[in-house]
mmCIF file of C-alpha atoms and ligand atoms in Angstrom:
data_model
loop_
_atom_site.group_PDB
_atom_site.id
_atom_site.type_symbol
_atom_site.label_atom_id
_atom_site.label_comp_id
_atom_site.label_asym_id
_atom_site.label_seq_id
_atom_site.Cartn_x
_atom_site.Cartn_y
_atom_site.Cartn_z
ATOM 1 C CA UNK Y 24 48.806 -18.544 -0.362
ATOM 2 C CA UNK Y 25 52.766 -19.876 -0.034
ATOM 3 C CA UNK Y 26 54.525 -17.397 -0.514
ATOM 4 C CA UNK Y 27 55.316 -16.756 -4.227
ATOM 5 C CA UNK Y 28 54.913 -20.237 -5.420
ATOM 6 C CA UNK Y 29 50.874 -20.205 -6.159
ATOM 7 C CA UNK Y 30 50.096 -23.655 -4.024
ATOM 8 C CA UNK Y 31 47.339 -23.717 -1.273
ATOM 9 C CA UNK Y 32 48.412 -26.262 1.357
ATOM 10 C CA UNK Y 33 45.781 -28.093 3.457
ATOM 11 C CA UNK Y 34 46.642 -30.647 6.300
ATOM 12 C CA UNK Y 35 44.740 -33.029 6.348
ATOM 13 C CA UNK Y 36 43.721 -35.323 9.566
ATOM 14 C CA UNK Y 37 43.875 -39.457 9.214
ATOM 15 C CA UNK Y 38 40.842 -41.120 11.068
ATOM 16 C CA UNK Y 39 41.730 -44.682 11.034
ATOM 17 C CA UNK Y 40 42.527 -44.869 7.352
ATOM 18 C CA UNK Y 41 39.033 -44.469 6.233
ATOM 19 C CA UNK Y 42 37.849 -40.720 6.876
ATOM 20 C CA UNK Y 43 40.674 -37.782 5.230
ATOM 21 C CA UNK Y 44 39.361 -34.668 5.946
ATOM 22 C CA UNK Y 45 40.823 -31.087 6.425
ATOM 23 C CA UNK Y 46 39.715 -27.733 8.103
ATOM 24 C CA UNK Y 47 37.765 -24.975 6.333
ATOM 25 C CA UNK Y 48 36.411 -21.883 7.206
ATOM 26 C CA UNK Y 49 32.522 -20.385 6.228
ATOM 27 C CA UNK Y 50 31.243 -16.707 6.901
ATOM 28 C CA UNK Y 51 32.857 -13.773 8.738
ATOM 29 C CA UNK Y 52 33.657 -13.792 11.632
ATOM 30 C CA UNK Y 53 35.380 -17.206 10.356
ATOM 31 C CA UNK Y 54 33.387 -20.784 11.471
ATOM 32 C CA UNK Y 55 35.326 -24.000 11.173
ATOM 33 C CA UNK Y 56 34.440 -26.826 9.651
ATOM 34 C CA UNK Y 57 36.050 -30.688 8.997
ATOM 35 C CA UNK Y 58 35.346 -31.665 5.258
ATOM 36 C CA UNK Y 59 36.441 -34.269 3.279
ATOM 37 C CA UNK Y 60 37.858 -32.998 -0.042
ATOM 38 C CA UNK Y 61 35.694 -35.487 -2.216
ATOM 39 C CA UNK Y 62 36.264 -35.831 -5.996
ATOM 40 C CA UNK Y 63 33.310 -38.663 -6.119
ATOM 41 C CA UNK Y 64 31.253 -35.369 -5.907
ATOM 42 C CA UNK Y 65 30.811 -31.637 -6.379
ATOM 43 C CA UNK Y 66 29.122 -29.695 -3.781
ATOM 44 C CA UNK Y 67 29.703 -28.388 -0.731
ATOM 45 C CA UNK Y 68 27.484 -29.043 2.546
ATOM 46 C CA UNK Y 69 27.456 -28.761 6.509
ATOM 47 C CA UNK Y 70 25.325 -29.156 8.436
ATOM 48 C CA UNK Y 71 23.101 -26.612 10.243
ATOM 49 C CA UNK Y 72 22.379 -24.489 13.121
ATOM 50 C CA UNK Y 73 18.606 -24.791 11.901
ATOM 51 C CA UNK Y 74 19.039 -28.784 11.769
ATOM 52 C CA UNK Y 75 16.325 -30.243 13.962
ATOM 53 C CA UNK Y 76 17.201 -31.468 17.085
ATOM 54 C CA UNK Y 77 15.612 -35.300 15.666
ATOM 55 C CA UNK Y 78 19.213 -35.390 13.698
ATOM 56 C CA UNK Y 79 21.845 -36.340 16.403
ATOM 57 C CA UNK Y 80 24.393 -36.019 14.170
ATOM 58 C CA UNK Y 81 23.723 -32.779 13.738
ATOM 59 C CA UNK Y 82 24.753 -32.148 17.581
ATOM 60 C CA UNK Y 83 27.836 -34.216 17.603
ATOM 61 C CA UNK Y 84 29.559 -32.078 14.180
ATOM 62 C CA UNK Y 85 29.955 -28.416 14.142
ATOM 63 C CA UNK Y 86 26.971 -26.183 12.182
ATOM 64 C CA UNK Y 87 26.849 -23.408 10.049
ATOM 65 C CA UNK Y 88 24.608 -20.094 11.482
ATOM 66 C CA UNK Y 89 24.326 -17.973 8.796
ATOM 67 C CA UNK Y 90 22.802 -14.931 11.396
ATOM 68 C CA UNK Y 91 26.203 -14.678 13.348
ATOM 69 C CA UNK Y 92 28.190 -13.846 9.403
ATOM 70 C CA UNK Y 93 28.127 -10.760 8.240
ATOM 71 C CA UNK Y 94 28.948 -12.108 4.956
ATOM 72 C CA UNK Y 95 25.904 -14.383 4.945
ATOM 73 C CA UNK Y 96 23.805 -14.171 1.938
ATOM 74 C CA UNK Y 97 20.354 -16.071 2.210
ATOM 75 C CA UNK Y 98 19.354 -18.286 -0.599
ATOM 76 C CA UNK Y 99 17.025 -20.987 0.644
ATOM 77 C CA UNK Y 100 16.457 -22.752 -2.228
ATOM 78 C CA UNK Y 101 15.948 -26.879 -1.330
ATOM 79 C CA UNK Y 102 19.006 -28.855 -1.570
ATOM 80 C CA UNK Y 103 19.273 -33.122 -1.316
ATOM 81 C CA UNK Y 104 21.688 -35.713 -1.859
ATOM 82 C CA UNK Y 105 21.230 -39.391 -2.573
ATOM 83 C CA UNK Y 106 24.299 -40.917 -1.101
ATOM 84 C CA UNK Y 107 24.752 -44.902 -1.676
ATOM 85 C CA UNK Y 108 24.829 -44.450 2.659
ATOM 86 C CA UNK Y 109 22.362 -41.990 3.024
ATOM 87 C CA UNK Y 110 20.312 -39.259 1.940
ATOM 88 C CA UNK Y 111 20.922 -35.484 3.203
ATOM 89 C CA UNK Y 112 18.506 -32.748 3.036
ATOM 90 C CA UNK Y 113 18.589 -28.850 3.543
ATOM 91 C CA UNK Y 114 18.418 -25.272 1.901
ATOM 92 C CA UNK Y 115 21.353 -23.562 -0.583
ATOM 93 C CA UNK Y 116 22.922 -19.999 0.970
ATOM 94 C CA UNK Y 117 25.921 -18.230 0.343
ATOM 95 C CA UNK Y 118 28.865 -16.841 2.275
ATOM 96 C CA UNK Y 119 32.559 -16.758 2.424
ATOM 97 C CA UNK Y 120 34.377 -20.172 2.352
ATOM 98 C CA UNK Y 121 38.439 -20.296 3.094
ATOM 99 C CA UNK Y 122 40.373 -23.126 1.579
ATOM 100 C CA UNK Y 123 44.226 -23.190 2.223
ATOM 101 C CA UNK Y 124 43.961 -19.552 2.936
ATOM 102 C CA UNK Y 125 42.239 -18.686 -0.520
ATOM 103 C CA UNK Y 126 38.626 -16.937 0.000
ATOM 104 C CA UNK Y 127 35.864 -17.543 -2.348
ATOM 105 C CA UNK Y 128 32.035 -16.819 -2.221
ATOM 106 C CA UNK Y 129 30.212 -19.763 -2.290
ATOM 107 C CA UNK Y 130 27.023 -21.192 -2.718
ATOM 108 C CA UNK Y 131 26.467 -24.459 -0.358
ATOM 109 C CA UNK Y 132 23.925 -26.497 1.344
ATOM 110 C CA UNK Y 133 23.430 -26.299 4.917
ATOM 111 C CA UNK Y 134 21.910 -29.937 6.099
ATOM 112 C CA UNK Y 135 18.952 -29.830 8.176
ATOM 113 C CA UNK Y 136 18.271 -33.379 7.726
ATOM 114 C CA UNK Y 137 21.313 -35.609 8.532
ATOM 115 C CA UNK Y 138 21.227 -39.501 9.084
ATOM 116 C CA UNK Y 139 22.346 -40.791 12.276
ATOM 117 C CA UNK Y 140 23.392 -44.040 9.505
ATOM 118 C CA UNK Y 141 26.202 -43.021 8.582
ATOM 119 C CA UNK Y 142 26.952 -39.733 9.851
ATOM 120 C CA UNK Y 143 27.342 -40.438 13.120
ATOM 121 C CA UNK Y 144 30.396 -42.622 12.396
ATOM 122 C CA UNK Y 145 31.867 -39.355 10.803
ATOM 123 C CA UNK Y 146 34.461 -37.253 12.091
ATOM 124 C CA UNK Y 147 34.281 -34.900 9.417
ATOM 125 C CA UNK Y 148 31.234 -32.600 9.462
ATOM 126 C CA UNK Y 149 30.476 -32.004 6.187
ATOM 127 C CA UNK Y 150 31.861 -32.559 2.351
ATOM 128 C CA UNK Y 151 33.943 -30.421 -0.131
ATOM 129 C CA UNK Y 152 33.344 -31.702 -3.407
ATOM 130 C CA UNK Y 153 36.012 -31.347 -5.951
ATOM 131 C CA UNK Y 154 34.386 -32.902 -9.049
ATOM 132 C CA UNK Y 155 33.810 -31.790 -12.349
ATOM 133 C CA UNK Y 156 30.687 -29.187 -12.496
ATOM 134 C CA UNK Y 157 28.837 -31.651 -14.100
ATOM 135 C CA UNK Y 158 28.603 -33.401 -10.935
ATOM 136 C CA UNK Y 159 27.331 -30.747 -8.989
ATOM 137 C CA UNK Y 160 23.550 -31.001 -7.825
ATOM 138 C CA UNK Y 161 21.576 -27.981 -9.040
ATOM 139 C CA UNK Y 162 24.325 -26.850 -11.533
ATOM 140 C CA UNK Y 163 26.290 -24.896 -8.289
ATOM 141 C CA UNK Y 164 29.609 -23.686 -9.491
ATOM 142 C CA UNK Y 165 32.056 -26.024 -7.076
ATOM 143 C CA UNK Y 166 34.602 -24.630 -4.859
ATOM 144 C CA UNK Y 167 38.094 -25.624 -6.780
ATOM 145 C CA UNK Y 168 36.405 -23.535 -9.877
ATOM 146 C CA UNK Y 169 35.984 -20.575 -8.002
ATOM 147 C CA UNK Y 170 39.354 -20.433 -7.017
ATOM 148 C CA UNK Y 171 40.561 -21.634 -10.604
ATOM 149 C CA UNK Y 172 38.730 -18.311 -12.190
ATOM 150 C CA UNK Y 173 40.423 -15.939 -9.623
ATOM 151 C CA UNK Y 174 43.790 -17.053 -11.606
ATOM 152 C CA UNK Y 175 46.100 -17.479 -8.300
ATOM 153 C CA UNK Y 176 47.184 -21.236 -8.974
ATOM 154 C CA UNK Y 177 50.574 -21.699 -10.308
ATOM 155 C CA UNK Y 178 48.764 -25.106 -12.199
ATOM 156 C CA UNK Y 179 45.129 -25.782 -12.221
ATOM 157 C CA UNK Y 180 45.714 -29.075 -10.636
ATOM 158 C CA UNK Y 181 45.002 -30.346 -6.902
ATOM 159 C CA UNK Y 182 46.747 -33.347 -5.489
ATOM 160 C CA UNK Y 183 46.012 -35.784 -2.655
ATOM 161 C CA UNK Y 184 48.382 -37.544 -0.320
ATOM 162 C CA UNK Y 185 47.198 -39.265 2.383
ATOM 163 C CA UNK Y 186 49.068 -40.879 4.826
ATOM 164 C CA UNK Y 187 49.058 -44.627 6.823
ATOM 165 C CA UNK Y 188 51.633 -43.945 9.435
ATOM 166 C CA UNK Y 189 49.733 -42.721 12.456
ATOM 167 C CA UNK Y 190 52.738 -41.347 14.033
ATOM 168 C CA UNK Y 191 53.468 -39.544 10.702
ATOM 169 C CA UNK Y 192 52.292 -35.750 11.200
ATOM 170 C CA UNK Y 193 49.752 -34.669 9.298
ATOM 171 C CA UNK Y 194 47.861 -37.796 8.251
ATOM 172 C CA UNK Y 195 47.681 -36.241 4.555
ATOM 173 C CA UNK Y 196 47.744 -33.207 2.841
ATOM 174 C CA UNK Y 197 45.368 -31.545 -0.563
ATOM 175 C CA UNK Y 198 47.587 -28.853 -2.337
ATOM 176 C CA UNK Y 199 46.018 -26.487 -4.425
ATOM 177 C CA UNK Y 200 47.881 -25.103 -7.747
ATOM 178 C CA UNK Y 201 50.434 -28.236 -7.762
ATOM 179 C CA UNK Y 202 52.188 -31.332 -6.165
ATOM 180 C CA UNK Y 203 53.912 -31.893 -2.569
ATOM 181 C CA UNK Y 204 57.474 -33.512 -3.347
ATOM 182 C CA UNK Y 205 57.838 -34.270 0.405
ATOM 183 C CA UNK Y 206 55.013 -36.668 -0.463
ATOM 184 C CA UNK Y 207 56.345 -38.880 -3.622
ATOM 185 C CA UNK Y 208 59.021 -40.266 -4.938
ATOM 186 C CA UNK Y 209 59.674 -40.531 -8.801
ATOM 187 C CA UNK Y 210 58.002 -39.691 -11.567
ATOM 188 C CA UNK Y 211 54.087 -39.174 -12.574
ATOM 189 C CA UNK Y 212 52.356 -41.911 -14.887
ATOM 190 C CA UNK Y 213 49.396 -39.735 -16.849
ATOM 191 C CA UNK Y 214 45.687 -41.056 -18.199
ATOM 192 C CA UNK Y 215 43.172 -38.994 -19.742
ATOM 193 C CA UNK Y 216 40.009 -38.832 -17.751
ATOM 194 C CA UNK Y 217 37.885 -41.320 -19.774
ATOM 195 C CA UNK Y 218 34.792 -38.367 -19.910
ATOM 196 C CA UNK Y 219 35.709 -34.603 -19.049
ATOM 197 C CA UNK Y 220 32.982 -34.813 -16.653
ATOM 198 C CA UNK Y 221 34.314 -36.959 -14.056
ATOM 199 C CA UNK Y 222 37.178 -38.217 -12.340
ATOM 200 C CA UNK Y 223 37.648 -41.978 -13.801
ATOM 201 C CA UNK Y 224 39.914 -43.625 -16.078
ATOM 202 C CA UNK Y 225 39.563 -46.276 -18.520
ATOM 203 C CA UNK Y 226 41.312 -49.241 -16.567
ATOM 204 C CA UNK Y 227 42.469 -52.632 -18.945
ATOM 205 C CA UNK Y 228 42.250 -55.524 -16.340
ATOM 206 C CA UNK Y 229 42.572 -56.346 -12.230
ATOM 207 C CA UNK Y 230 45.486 -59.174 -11.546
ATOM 208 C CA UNK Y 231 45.599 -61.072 -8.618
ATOM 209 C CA UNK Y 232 49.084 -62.488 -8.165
ATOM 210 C CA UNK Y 233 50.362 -63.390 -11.822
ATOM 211 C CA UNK Y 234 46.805 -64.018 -13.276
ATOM 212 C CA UNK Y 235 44.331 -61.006 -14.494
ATOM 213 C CA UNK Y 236 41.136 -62.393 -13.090
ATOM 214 C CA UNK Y 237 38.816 -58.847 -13.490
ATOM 215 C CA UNK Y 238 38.056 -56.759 -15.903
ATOM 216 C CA UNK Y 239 40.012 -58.071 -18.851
ATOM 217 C CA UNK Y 240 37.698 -56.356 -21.421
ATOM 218 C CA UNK Y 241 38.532 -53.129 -19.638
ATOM 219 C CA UNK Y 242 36.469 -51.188 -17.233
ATOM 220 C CA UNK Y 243 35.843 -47.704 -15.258
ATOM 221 C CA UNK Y 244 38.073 -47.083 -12.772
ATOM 222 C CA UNK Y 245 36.478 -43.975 -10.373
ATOM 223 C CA UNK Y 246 39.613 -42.247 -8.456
ATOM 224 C CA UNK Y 247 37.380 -41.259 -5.397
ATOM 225 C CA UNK Y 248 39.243 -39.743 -2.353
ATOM 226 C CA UNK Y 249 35.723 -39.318 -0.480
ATOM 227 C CA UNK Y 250 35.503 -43.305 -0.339
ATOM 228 C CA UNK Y 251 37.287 -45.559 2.187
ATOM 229 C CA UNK Y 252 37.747 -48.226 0.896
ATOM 230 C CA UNK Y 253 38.148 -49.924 -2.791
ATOM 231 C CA UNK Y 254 34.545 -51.211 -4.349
ATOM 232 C CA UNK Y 255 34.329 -53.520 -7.199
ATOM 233 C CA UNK Y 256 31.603 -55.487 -8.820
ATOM 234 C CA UNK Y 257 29.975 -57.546 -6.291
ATOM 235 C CA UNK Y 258 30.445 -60.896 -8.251
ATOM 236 C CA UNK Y 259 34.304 -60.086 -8.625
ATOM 237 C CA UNK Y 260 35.114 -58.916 -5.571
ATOM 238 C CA UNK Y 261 33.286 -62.252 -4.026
ATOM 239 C CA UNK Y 262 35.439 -64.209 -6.323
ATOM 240 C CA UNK Y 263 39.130 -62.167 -5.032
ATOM 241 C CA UNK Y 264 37.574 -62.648 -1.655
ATOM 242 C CA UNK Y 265 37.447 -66.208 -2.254
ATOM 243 C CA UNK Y 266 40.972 -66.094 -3.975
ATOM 244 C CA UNK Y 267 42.680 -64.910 -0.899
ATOM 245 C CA UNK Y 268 40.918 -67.178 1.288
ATOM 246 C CA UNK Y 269 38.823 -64.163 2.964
ATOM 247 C CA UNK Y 270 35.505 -64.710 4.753
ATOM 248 C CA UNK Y 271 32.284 -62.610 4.404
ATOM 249 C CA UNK Y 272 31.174 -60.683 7.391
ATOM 250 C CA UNK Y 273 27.514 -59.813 8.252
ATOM 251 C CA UNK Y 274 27.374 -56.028 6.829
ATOM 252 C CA UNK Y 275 29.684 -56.631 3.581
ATOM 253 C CA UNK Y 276 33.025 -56.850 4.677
ATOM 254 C CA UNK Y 277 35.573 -58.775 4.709
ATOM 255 C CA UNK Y 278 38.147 -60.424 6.821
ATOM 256 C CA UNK Y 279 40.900 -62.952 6.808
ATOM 257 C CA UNK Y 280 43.194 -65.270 9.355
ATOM 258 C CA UNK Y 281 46.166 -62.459 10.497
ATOM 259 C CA UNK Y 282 48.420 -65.783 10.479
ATOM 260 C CA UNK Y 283 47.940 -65.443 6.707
ATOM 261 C CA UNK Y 284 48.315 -62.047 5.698
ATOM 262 C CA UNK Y 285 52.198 -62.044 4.977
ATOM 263 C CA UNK Y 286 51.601 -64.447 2.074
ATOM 264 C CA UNK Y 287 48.684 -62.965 0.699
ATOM 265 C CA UNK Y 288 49.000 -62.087 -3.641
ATOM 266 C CA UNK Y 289 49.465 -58.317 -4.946
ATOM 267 C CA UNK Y 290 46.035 -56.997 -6.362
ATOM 268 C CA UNK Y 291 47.155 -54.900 -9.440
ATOM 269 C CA UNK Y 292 44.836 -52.419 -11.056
ATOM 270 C CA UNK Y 293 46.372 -51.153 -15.092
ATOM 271 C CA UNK Y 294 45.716 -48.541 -15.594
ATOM 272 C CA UNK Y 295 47.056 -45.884 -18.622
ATOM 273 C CA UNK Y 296 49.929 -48.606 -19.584
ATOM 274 C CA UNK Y 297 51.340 -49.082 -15.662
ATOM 275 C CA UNK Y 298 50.517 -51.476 -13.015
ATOM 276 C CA UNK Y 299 49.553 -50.466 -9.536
ATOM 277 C CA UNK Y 300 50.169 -53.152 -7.412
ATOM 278 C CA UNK Y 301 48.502 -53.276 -3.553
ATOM 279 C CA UNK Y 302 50.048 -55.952 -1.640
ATOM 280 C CA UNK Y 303 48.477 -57.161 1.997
ATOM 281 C CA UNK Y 304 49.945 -54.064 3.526
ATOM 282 C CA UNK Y 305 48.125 -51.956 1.775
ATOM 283 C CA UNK Y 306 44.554 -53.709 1.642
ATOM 284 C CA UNK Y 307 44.736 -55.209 4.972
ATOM 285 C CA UNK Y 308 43.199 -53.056 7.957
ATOM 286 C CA UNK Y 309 45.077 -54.840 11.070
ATOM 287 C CA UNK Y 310 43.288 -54.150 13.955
ATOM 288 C CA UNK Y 311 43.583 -55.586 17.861
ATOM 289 C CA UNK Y 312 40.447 -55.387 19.845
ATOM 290 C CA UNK Y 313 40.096 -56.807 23.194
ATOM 291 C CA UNK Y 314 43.538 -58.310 22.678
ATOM 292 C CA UNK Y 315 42.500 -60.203 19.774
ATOM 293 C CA UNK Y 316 43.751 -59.245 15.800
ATOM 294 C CA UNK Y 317 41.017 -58.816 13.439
ATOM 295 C CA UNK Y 318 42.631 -58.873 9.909
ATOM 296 C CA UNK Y 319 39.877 -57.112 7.572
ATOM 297 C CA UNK Y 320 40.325 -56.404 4.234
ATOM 298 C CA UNK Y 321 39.701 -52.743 2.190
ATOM 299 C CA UNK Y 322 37.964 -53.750 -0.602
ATOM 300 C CA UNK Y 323 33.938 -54.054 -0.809
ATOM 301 C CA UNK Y 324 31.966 -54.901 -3.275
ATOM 302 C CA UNK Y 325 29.101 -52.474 -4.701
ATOM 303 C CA UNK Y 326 27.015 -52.935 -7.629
ATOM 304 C CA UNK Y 327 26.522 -49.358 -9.593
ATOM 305 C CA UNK Y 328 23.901 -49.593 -12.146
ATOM 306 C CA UNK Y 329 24.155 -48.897 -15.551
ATOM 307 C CA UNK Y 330 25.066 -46.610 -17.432
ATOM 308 C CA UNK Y 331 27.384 -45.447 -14.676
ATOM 309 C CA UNK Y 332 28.093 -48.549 -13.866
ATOM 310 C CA UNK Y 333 29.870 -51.204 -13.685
ATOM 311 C CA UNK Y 334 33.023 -49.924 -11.941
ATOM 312 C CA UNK Y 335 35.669 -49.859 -9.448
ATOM 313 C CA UNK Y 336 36.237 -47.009 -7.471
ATOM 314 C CA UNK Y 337 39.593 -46.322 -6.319
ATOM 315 C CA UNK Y 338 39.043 -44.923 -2.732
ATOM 316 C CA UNK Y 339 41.765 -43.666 0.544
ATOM 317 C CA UNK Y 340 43.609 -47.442 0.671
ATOM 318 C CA UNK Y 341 44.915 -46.947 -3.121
ATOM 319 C CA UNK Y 342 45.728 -43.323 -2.758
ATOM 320 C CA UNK Y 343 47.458 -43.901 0.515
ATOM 321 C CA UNK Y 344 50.054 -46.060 -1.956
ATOM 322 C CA UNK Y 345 49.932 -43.783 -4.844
ATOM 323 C CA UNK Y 346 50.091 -39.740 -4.519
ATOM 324 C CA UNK Y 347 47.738 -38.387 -6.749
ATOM 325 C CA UNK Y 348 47.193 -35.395 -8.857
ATOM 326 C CA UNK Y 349 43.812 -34.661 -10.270
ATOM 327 C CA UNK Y 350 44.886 -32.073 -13.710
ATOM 328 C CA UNK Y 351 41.581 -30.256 -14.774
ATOM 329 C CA UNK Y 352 43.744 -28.177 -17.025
ATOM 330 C CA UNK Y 353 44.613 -31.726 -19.566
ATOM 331 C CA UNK Y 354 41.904 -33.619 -17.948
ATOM 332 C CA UNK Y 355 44.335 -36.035 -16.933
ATOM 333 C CA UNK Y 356 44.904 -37.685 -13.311
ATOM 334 C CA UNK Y 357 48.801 -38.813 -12.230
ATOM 335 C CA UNK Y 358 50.035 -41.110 -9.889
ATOM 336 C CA UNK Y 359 53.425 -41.095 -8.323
ATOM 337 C CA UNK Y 360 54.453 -43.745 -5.658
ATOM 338 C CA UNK Y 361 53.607 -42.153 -2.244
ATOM 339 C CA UNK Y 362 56.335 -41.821 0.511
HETATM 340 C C1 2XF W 405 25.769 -38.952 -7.047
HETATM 341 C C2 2XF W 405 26.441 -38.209 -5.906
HETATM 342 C C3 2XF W 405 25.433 -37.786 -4.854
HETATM 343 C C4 2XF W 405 27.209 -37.004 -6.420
HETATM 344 O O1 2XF W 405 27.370 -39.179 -5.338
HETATM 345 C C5 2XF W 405 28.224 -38.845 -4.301
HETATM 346 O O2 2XF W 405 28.191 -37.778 -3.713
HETATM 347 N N1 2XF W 405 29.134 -39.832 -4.015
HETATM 348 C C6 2XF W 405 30.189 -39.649 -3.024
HETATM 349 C C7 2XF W 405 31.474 -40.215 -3.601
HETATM 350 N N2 2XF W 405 32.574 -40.164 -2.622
HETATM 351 C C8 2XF W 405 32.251 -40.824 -1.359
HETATM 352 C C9 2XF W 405 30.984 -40.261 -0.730
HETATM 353 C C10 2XF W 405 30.626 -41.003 0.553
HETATM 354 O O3 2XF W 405 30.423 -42.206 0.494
HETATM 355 N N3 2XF W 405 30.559 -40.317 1.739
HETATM 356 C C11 2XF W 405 30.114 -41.016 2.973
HETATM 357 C C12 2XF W 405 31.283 -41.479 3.834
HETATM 358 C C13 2XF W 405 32.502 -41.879 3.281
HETATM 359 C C14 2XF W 405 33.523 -42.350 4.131
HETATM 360 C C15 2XF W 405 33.337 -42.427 5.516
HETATM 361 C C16 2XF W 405 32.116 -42.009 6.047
HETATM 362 CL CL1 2XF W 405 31.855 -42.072 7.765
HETATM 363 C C17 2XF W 405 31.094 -41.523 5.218
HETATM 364 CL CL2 2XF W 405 29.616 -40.995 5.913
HETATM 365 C C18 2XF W 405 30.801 -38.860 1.842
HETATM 366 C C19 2XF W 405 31.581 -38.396 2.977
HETATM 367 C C20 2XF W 405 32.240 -38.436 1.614
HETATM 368 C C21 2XF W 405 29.813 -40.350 -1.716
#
C-alpha cells in the first residue's frame, strides 16, 4: 500500500486506445498476469497451463500452473462465460492474487478453452472483474470485495484514468481506496447507480450538435472500462453515423473522410444533471496505414436484449475524457474532466 494514505496504485498499459490493462500477480512464488480491470463484469480468469494446445491463444498470453504455487488450492469446479465476442471455458481454483500490492485469496477460473476470435487480438491475458457481486458467475466473491472486507482502503471507491497520449507514461492508472489528482482537473459530478447491482446510470438524452436526437425518454447508460469503444442501439447509432456523414464498414464499424473530422458535431451524453460532451477528438481513431489516413470512428452499435437492454455502454473512448470513480460505498459513480 502507499504509504499511510490507504490507496493501491496500478499502472496501467494503453494498447492503441482500445485494450487498458494492468499487471497482477497469482500464487507463490508470484506469476504475472495482464488483466483488464473490467466493471462490465465480476470474475476473475486466465488462462491455463492445462489449456489445450487447439487454443492458440492460450500460447501467445501467459498461464496460470497451479502445481508450481505453493499457495495453490484446487477447486475444479466448471467455470464458462458467454461474452457478446466469445465464449470461455475452464475449472474454478484458488490461490493468492496481488493487486497494487494488496494480497487476497481468491477464487478464479483458469481458461482451458480460449477463442482464437477475439483473444488473439488481446494483449491482456485475462480479466479482473470489478462489478457488483451480483455479476459474478457462480456467486464468486470478486476481487475489489476481498480487499474491501480486509478494511485497508482509505474510501471504498476505485477510479479509472486512462490515458490517449502515447508518449504520456503510463497509459492509465486504477487506484484502489480513492482518486489520482495528477489525473483530473476540477470537481466530481455524482449519479446514483440506477440498480445497486451494476455499474449504470440512468442517462436523460444523447445530443448531437445542438439537437438531442437519442434517448430523449431516458435510457441505461453502462460505465464499462472492459469495452473499447462506445455501443448504442443499433438503429441510433446508424442514424448518428448517418448524421456525421460516416460510412459503414464490413464488420460494424465505422469510418469517415479525415478531410472532415475538424468540423465534425460534439456527441453529448446527460447524464445526473451534466453534459458530457465528446467532440471528433475524442471519438475519432486517426490512424495512417500504408501512408494513407483511415479516420474511424469509436462508437458501434449493439443491440442488448431486454430486460437488460436497451443501452449504451460507456466504454475506454469516454473514460479517456472523463476520470472516473466507481463509489460502492454510496453506490454512486463520478466523473471529473480527465487531464
Ligand atoms: C454477462 C457477462 C459475461 C458478465 O458479460 C461480460 O463479461 N461483459 C464484459 C463487459 N466488459 C467488456 C468485456 C469484453 O468485451 N471483453 C472482450 C474484449 C474487450 C476489448 C478488447 C478485446 Cl481484444 C476484447 Cl477480447 C473482455 C476483455 C474485457 C465483456
Amino acid at each position: 500500500l502507499s504509504p499511510s494514505n490507504g490507496t493501491a496504485p496500478t499502472p496501467l498499459t494503453n494498447y492503441l486506445d482500445t485494450q487498458y490493462y494492468g499487471e497482477i500477480s497469482i500464487g507463490s512464488p508470484a506469476q504475472m498476469f495482464n488483466v483488464v480491470f473490467d466493471t462490465g463484469s465480476a470474475n476473475l480468469w486466465v488462462p491455463s497451463y492445462s489449456c489445450s494446445p487447439l487454443y492458440t491463444a492460450c500460447f501467445t498470453h501467459n498461464r496460470y500452473d497451479g502445481s508450481k504455487s505453493r499457495t495453490h488450492v484446487k477447486n475444479g469446479t466448471g467455470f464458462s462465460i458467454q461474452y457478446a465476442s466469445g465464449n470461455i471455458r475452464g475449472f474454478l481454483s484458488e490461490d493468492v492474487v496481488v493487486v497494487g500490492g494488496i494480497p487476497v485469496v481468491q477464487v478464479f477460473a483458469e481458461a482451458t478453452a480460449l477463442p482464437a476470435i477475439p483473444f488473439i487480438f488481446a494483449k491482456f491475458d485475462g480479466v479482473l472483474g470489478m462489478g457488483y457481486p451480483n455479476v459474478a458467475i457462480d456467486g464468486i466473491t470478486p476481487v475489489f470485495d476481498r480487499i474491501m472486507s480486509q478494511h485497508v482502503l482509505k474510501d471504498e471507491v476505485f477510479s479509472v484514468y486512462y490515458s490517449k497520449d502515447p508518449m504520456h507514461k503510463p497509459g492509465g492508472e486504477l487506484v484502489m481506496g480513492g482518486t489520482d489528482p495528477d489525473y483530473y482537473t476540477g470537481t466530481f459530478n455524482y449519479m446514483g447507480t440506477s440498480e445497486a447491482g451494476k455499474w449504470e446510470v440512468n442517462m436523460k438524452g444523447v445530443t448531437v450538435g445542438e439537437e438531442m436526437l437519442f434517448c430523449k425518454e431516458g435510457c441505461t447508460a453502462v460505465i464499462d472500462t472492459g469495452s473499447s469503444y462506445i455501443t448504442g442501439p443499433a438503429s441510433s447509432v446508424s442514424v448518428l453515423m448517418k448524421t456525421i456523414g460516416a460510412t459503414e464498414l464490413a464488420e460494424g464499424g465505422y469510418t469517415v473522410n479525415c478531410d472532415l473530422v475538424k468540423s465534425l458535431p460534439s456527441v453529448t451524453f446527460h447524464l445526473g444533471g451534466h453534459e458530457y460532451a465528446l467532440t471528433e477528438e475524442d471519438y475519432i481513431l486517426w490512424q495512417s496505414q500504408f501512408g494513407e489516413d483511415i479516420c474511424s470512428v469509436t462508437f458501434r452499435g449493439l443491440d442488448v436484449p431486454p430486460p437488460t437492454g436497451p443501452i449504451w455502454i460507456l466504454g475506454a473512448n469516454f473514460i479517456a475524457r472523463y476520470y472516473t470513480e466507481f463509489d460502492r460505498r454510496n453506490n454512486r459513480i463520478g466523473f471529473a474532466t480527465a487531464v
